Amino acid sequence: MLDTEERPEMPAAILAARAADAMVAGIEADITSGRLGDGSYLPAERELMIEYGVGRGVVREAIARLASRGLVEARPRFRPVARRPGLDAALGALDGIVGHLLSDQAGVKNLYDMRVFLEASLARNAAIHARKDDIAALRAALAMNEAAIPDSEKFYATDVAFHAALYDIARNPVLPVVHKAFTAWLSPHWMRMPRSPERNRVNFLSHREICTAIIERDPDGAERALLNHLSAAWEYVRGTFESREAPEA
């Protein structure tokens, strides 16, 4: 016998979410296929409402999702602009997953170890393949790092720039984006680390040791100096968890 009972209506929130999903998928397909070229404007809000048969709220939710994935550049009072997905967008899509990793010490350690593994290889590569302009850039980054020792905020910025120079030497466009992601993901722990001119000087001396080994074309020495530096730094990162977990007096 056929079931003649009426099924309950689906909640409006679920219907709106599904409509936003369909709209995101449609616009994403237009961007990745080239139908909407990089830098071109999306159709006006009212046109999208008519095309997808949805309300203004659904359109705005879909645009916000696309913007969070780097597929659309959205600014108040301006038409959204299509952006062809690139490396930044790809890594940005991992933010949610990485956010879970960063919620405990084990997750942060896994991410940190991945950075150590990569930078050790980059230090070796730099010692073997660095060109004159690479060496000049590394020296300049080191000089700025030394000059910033008295100011911990500036020192942090020059610390990031020194490590970025190692990623640049490989001349692989993926690597600087990876470094940018590592910096963003681990920055909250960096900011909680104890800072002082004395500690800054210790880090500078480690940077100088890495730089010297690279200049002397000593890949083993460059890798060793890099590993020693990041191993010591981890002890300070670990302290950011211990300080949060310590019971109140």
mmCIF file of C-alpha atoms in Angstrom:
data_model
loop_
_atom_site.group_PDB
_atom_site.id
_atom_site.type_symbol
_atom_site.label_atom_id
_atom_site.label_comp_id
_atom_site.label_asym_id
_atom_site.label_seq_id
_atom_site.Cartn_x
_atom_site.Cartn_y
_atom_site.Cartn_z
ATOM 1 C CA MET A 1 0.000 0.000 0.000
ATOM 2 C CA LEU A 2 1.305 3.431 -0.875
ATOM 3 C CA ASP A 3 2.275 5.647 1.995
ATOM 4 C CA THR A 4 -0.161 8.532 1.806
ATOM 5 C CA GLU A 5 1.080 10.292 4.937
ATOM 6 C CA GLU A 6 2.476 13.740 4.299
ATOM 7 C CA ARG A 7 6.145 14.138 5.063
ATOM 8 C CA PRO A 8 7.070 17.010 7.385
ATOM 9 C CA GLU A 9 8.404 20.088 5.666
ATOM 10 C CA MET A 10 12.147 20.519 5.711
ATOM 11 C CA PRO A 11 13.276 23.330 8.065
ATOM 12 C CA ALA A 12 13.942 26.628 6.299
ATOM 13 C CA ALA A 13 17.524 26.750 7.626
ATOM 14 C CA ILE A 14 18.366 23.433 5.957
ATOM 15 C CA LEU A 15 16.771 24.503 2.685
ATOM 16 C CA ALA A 16 18.762 27.755 2.760
ATOM 17 C CA ALA A 17 22.014 25.882 3.477
ATOM 18 C CA ARG A 18 21.397 23.525 0.557
ATOM 19 C CA ALA A 19 20.611 26.454 -1.719
ATOM 20 C CA ALA A 20 23.846 28.151 -0.651
ATOM 21 C CA ASP A 21 25.751 24.901 -1.313
ATOM 22 C CA ALA A 22 24.355 24.749 -4.861
ATOM 23 C CA MET A 23 25.202 28.380 -5.489
ATOM 24 C CA VAL A 24 28.768 27.992 -4.184
ATOM 25 C CA ALA A 25 29.270 24.941 -6.398
ATOM 26 C CA GLY A 26 27.909 26.757 -9.441
ATOM 27 C CA ILE A 27 30.017 29.885 -9.040
ATOM 28 C CA GLU A 28 33.113 27.817 -8.194
ATOM 29 C CA ALA A 29 32.615 25.833 -11.421
ATOM 30 C CA ASP A 30 32.329 29.094 -13.368
ATOM 31 C CA ILE A 31 35.598 30.361 -11.875
ATOM 32 C CA THR A 32 37.644 27.182 -12.267
ATOM 33 C CA SER A 33 36.409 26.673 -15.848
ATOM 34 C CA GLY A 34 37.341 30.226 -16.785
ATOM 35 C CA ARG A 35 33.786 31.301 -17.563
ATOM 36 C CA LEU A 36 34.323 33.868 -14.831
ATOM 37 C CA GLY A 37 37.879 35.060 -15.442
ATOM 38 C CA ASP A 38 40.284 36.087 -12.707
ATOM 39 C CA GLY A 39 39.463 39.676 -11.736
ATOM 40 C CA SER A 40 36.051 39.740 -13.406
ATOM 41 C CA TYR A 41 32.971 40.896 -11.514
ATOM 42 C CA LEU A 42 30.357 38.416 -10.383
ATOM 43 C CA PRO A 43 26.797 39.119 -11.570
ATOM 44 C CA ALA A 44 24.899 41.662 -9.496
ATOM 45 C CA GLU A 45 23.207 40.398 -6.357
ATOM 46 C CA ARG A 46 19.724 40.624 -7.885
ATOM 47 C CA GLU A 47 20.876 38.711 -10.977
ATOM 48 C CA LEU A 48 22.236 35.917 -8.779
ATOM 49 C CA MET A 49 18.951 35.806 -6.857
ATOM 50 C CA ILE A 50 17.060 35.303 -10.106
ATOM 51 C CA GLU A 51 19.561 32.837 -11.609
ATOM 52 C CA TYR A 52 19.596 30.560 -8.558
ATOM 53 C CA GLY A 53 16.041 31.250 -7.377
ATOM 54 C CA VAL A 54 17.145 32.260 -3.886
ATOM 55 C CA GLY A 55 16.829 35.178 -1.503
ATOM 56 C CA ARG A 56 19.358 37.862 -0.685
ATOM 57 C CA GLY A 57 20.483 36.088 2.497
ATOM 58 C CA VAL A 58 21.442 32.932 0.595
ATOM 59 C CA VAL A 59 23.401 34.955 -1.969
ATOM 60 C CA ARG A 60 25.347 36.707 0.755
ATOM 61 C CA GLU A 61 26.066 33.464 2.592
ATOM 62 C CA ALA A 62 27.368 31.871 -0.615
ATOM 63 C CA ILE A 63 29.602 34.877 -1.375
ATOM 64 C CA ALA A 64 30.995 34.791 2.169
ATOM 65 C CA ARG A 65 31.855 31.088 1.787
ATOM 66 C CA LEU A 66 33.538 31.675 -1.560
ATOM 67 C CA ALA A 67 35.522 34.561 -0.084
ATOM 68 C CA SER A 68 36.692 32.400 2.833
ATOM 69 C CA ARG A 69 38.077 29.912 0.283
ATOM 70 C CA GLY A 70 39.901 32.573 -1.701
ATOM 71 C CA LEU A 71 37.678 32.189 -4.753
ATOM 72 C CA VAL A 72 36.062 35.600 -4.440
ATOM 73 C CA GLU A 73 37.288 38.974 -3.253
ATOM 74 C CA ALA A 74 34.412 40.667 -1.436
ATOM 75 C CA ARG A 75 34.407 44.229 -0.101
ATOM 76 C CA PRO A 76 31.522 46.255 1.332
ATOM 77 C CA ARG A 77 29.638 48.308 -1.293
ATOM 78 C CA PHE A 78 31.590 46.713 -4.164
ATOM 79 C CA ARG A 79 30.642 43.895 -6.522
ATOM 80 C CA PRO A 80 32.468 40.670 -5.628
ATOM 81 C CA VAL A 81 35.427 39.851 -7.874
ATOM 82 C CA ALA A 82 36.303 36.328 -9.027
ATOM 83 C CA ARG A 83 39.747 35.041 -8.067
ATOM 84 C CA ARG A 84 41.337 32.045 -9.695
ATOM 85 C CA PRO A 85 42.285 29.560 -6.955
ATOM 86 C CA GLY A 86 45.987 29.664 -6.134
ATOM 87 C CA LEU A 87 48.368 28.289 -3.546
ATOM 88 C CA ASP A 88 47.236 30.728 -0.855
ATOM 89 C CA ALA A 89 43.640 29.639 -1.326
ATOM 90 C CA ALA A 90 44.613 25.958 -1.233
ATOM 91 C CA LEU A 91 46.472 26.327 2.057
ATOM 92 C CA GLY A 92 43.786 28.616 3.405
ATOM 93 C CA ALA A 93 41.301 25.791 2.958
ATOM 94 C CA LEU A 94 43.364 23.813 5.499
ATOM 95 C CA ASP A 95 42.911 26.420 8.234
ATOM 96 C CA GLY A 96 40.034 24.540 9.850
ATOM 97 C CA ILE A 97 41.962 21.253 9.977
ATOM 98 C CA VAL A 98 45.115 22.942 11.240
ATOM 99 C CA GLY A 99 43.055 24.774 13.849
ATOM 100 C CA HIS A 100 42.194 21.408 15.401
ATOM 101 C CA LEU A 101 45.868 20.392 15.339
ATOM 102 C CA LEU A 102 46.827 23.566 17.164
ATOM 103 C CA SER A 103 44.417 22.919 20.011
ATOM 104 C CA ASP A 104 46.856 20.657 21.856
ATOM 105 C CA GLN A 105 50.584 20.205 22.295
ATOM 106 C CA ALA A 106 50.800 16.981 20.284
ATOM 107 C CA GLY A 107 49.196 18.621 17.276
ATOM 108 C CA VAL A 108 51.463 21.649 17.446
ATOM 109 C CA LYS A 109 54.501 19.369 17.809
ATOM 110 C CA ASN A 110 53.526 17.438 14.664
ATOM 111 C CA LEU A 111 53.161 20.660 12.698
ATOM 112 C CA TYR A 112 56.394 22.022 14.136
ATOM 113 C CA ASP A 113 58.276 18.820 13.274
ATOM 114 C CA MET A 114 57.069 19.142 9.687
ATOM 115 C CA ARG A 115 58.513 22.657 9.583
ATOM 116 C CA VAL A 116 61.825 21.416 11.061
ATOM 117 C CA PHE A 117 62.054 18.628 8.479
ATOM 118 C CA LEU A 118 61.433 21.055 5.634
ATOM 119 C CA GLU A 119 63.767 23.812 6.841
ATOM 120 C CA ALA A 120 66.604 21.372 7.491
ATOM 121 C CA SER A 121 66.383 20.382 3.828
ATOM 122 C CA LEU A 122 66.210 24.033 2.786
ATOM 123 C CA ALA A 123 69.343 24.853 4.786
ATOM 124 C CA ARG A 124 71.224 22.029 3.027
ATOM 125 C CA ASN A 125 69.914 23.183 -0.324
ATOM 126 C CA ALA A 126 71.000 26.758 0.381
ATOM 127 C CA ALA A 127 74.538 25.683 1.283
ATOM 128 C CA ILE A 128 74.819 23.838 -2.030
ATOM 129 C CA HIS A 129 72.862 26.019 -4.450
ATOM 130 C CA ALA A 130 72.659 29.569 -3.068
ATOM 131 C CA ARG A 131 73.712 32.211 -5.608
ATOM 132 C CA LYS A 132 75.462 35.489 -4.909
ATOM 133 C CA ASP A 133 72.175 37.382 -4.755
ATOM 134 C CA ASP A 134 70.776 34.752 -2.387
ATOM 135 C CA ILE A 135 73.763 35.152 -0.089
ATOM 136 C CA ALA A 136 73.366 38.931 -0.230
ATOM 137 C CA ALA A 137 69.680 38.635 0.703
ATOM 138 C CA LEU A 138 70.512 36.263 3.561
ATOM 139 C CA ARG A 139 73.218 38.614 4.867
ATOM 140 C CA ALA A 140 70.797 41.547 4.698
ATOM 141 C CA ALA A 141 68.138 39.600 6.607
ATOM 142 C CA LEU A 142 70.704 38.662 9.240
ATOM 143 C CA ALA A 143 71.859 42.279 9.616
ATOM 144 C CA MET A 144 68.269 43.446 10.132
ATOM 145 C CA ASN A 145 67.787 40.660 12.664
ATOM 146 C CA GLU A 146 70.815 41.813 14.642
ATOM 147 C CA ALA A 147 69.735 45.455 14.559
ATOM 148 C CA ALA A 148 66.332 44.497 15.992
ATOM 149 C CA ILE A 149 67.680 42.661 19.066
ATOM 150 C CA PRO A 150 66.667 45.408 21.547
ATOM 151 C CA ASP A 151 63.062 45.471 20.235
ATOM 152 C CA SER A 152 61.318 42.092 20.559
ATOM 153 C CA GLU A 153 58.427 42.993 18.261
ATOM 154 C CA LYS A 154 60.764 44.048 15.473
ATOM 155 C CA PHE A 155 63.007 41.097 16.200
ATOM 156 C CA TYR A 156 60.122 38.682 15.628
ATOM 157 C CA ALA A 157 59.424 40.245 12.221
ATOM 158 C CA THR A 158 63.092 40.009 11.207
ATOM 159 C CA ASP A 159 63.255 36.443 12.546
ATOM 160 C CA VAL A 160 60.401 35.502 10.199
ATOM 161 C CA ALA A 161 62.154 37.322 7.327
ATOM 162 C CA PHE A 162 65.417 35.441 7.928
ATOM 163 C CA HIS A 163 63.702 32.067 7.707
ATOM 164 C CA ALA A 164 61.720 33.260 4.674
ATOM 165 C CA ALA A 165 65.031 33.837 2.874
ATOM 166 C CA LEU A 166 65.782 30.103 3.142
ATOM 167 C CA TYR A 167 62.477 29.302 1.430
ATOM 168 C CA ASP A 168 63.192 31.824 -1.331
ATOM 169 C CA ILE A 169 66.583 30.340 -2.196
ATOM 170 C CA ALA A 170 64.986 27.126 -3.500
ATOM 171 C CA ARG A 171 63.186 29.154 -6.212
ATOM 172 C CA ASN A 172 60.056 27.067 -5.893
ATOM 173 C CA PRO A 173 56.904 29.238 -5.783
ATOM 174 C CA VAL A 174 55.149 26.765 -3.491
ATOM 175 C CA LEU A 175 57.680 27.126 -0.676
ATOM 176 C CA PRO A 176 57.214 30.821 0.227
ATOM 177 C CA VAL A 177 53.469 30.174 0.473
ATOM 178 C CA VAL A 178 54.140 27.225 2.787
ATOM 179 C CA HIS A 179 56.359 29.438 4.954
ATOM 180 C CA LYS A 180 53.623 32.063 5.126
ATOM 181 C CA ALA A 181 51.179 29.369 6.258
ATOM 182 C CA PHE A 182 53.547 28.010 8.915
ATOM 183 C CA THR A 183 54.052 31.534 10.235
ATOM 184 C CA ALA A 184 50.309 32.199 10.445
ATOM 185 C CA TRP A 185 49.518 28.836 12.033
ATOM 186 C CA LEU A 186 52.256 28.936 14.680
ATOM 187 C CA SER A 187 52.192 32.674 15.369
ATOM 188 C CA PRO A 188 49.835 32.444 18.401
ATOM 189 C CA HIS A 189 52.405 30.267 20.189
ATOM 190 C CA TRP A 190 55.289 32.509 19.145
ATOM 191 C CA MET A 191 53.440 35.466 20.661
ATOM 192 C CA ARG A 192 53.100 33.702 24.004
ATOM 193 C CA MET A 193 56.795 32.824 24.222
ATOM 194 C CA PRO A 194 58.931 34.765 26.732
ATOM 195 C CA ARG A 195 60.837 37.565 24.974
ATOM 196 C CA SER A 196 63.833 39.630 25.957
ATOM 197 C CA PRO A 197 66.886 41.172 24.286
ATOM 198 C CA GLU A 198 68.973 38.380 25.814
ATOM 199 C CA ARG A 199 66.796 35.682 24.281
ATOM 200 C CA ASN A 200 66.751 37.595 20.988
ATOM 201 C CA ARG A 201 70.549 37.602 20.931
ATOM 202 C CA VAL A 202 70.638 33.826 21.397
ATOM 203 C CA ASN A 203 68.334 33.419 18.399
ATOM 204 C CA PHE A 204 70.388 35.854 16.351
ATOM 205 C CA LEU A 205 73.560 33.895 17.065
ATOM 206 C CA SER A 206 71.799 30.738 15.885
ATOM 207 C CA HIS A 207 70.790 32.520 12.694
ATOM 208 C CA ARG A 208 74.355 33.682 12.209
ATOM 209 C CA GLU A 209 75.625 30.123 12.589
ATOM 210 C CA ILE A 210 73.175 28.923 9.917
ATOM 211 C CA CYS A 211 74.146 31.770 7.607
ATOM 212 C CA THR A 212 77.882 31.167 8.086
ATOM 213 C CA ALA A 213 77.551 27.488 7.218
ATOM 214 C CA ILE A 214 75.616 28.360 4.067
ATOM 215 C CA ILE A 215 78.208 30.928 3.003
ATOM 216 C CA GLU A 216 80.989 28.394 3.627
ATOM 217 C CA ARG A 217 79.141 25.824 1.461
ATOM 218 C CA ASP A 218 78.826 23.414 4.379
ATOM 219 C CA PRO A 219 75.483 21.592 3.984
ATOM 220 C CA ASP A 220 76.037 19.339 7.018
ATOM 221 C CA GLY A 221 76.897 22.337 9.172
ATOM 222 C CA ALA A 222 73.921 24.325 7.883
ATOM 223 C CA GLU A 223 71.519 21.474 8.597
ATOM 224 C CA ARG A 224 73.023 20.883 12.046
ATOM 225 C CA ALA A 225 72.826 24.569 12.963
ATOM 226 C CA LEU A 226 69.209 24.759 11.784
ATOM 227 C CA LEU A 227 68.204 21.650 13.751
ATOM 228 C CA ASN A 228 69.913 22.919 16.912
ATOM 229 C CA HIS A 229 68.196 26.274 16.541
ATOM 230 C CA LEU A 230 64.675 24.916 16.077
ATOM 231 C CA SER A 231 65.185 22.235 18.726
ATOM 232 C CA ALA A 232 66.013 24.926 21.285
ATOM 233 C CA ALA A 233 63.083 27.046 20.074
ATOM 234 C CA TRP A 234 60.674 24.152 20.643
ATOM 235 C CA GLU A 235 61.420 24.221 24.367
ATOM 236 C CA TYR A 236 60.015 27.742 24.457
ATOM 237 C CA VAL A 237 57.003 26.780 22.353
ATOM 238 C CA ARG A 238 56.300 23.884 24.726
ATOM 239 C CA GLY A 239 56.347 26.345 27.594
ATOM 240 C CA THR A 240 53.346 28.154 26.099
ATOM 241 C CA PHE A 241 51.256 25.044 26.844
ATOM 242 C CA GLU A 242 52.650 24.545 30.325
ATOM 243 C CA SER A 243 51.849 28.153 31.217
ATOM 244 C CA ARG A 244 48.235 27.707 30.057
ATOM 245 C CA GLU A 245 47.800 24.392 31.851
ATOM 246 C CA ALA A 246 49.406 25.458 35.129
ATOM 247 C CA PRO A 247 46.846 25.573 37.984
ATOM 248 C CA GLU A 248 46.048 28.924 39.498
ATOM 249 C CA ALA A 249 47.694 29.627 42.828
#
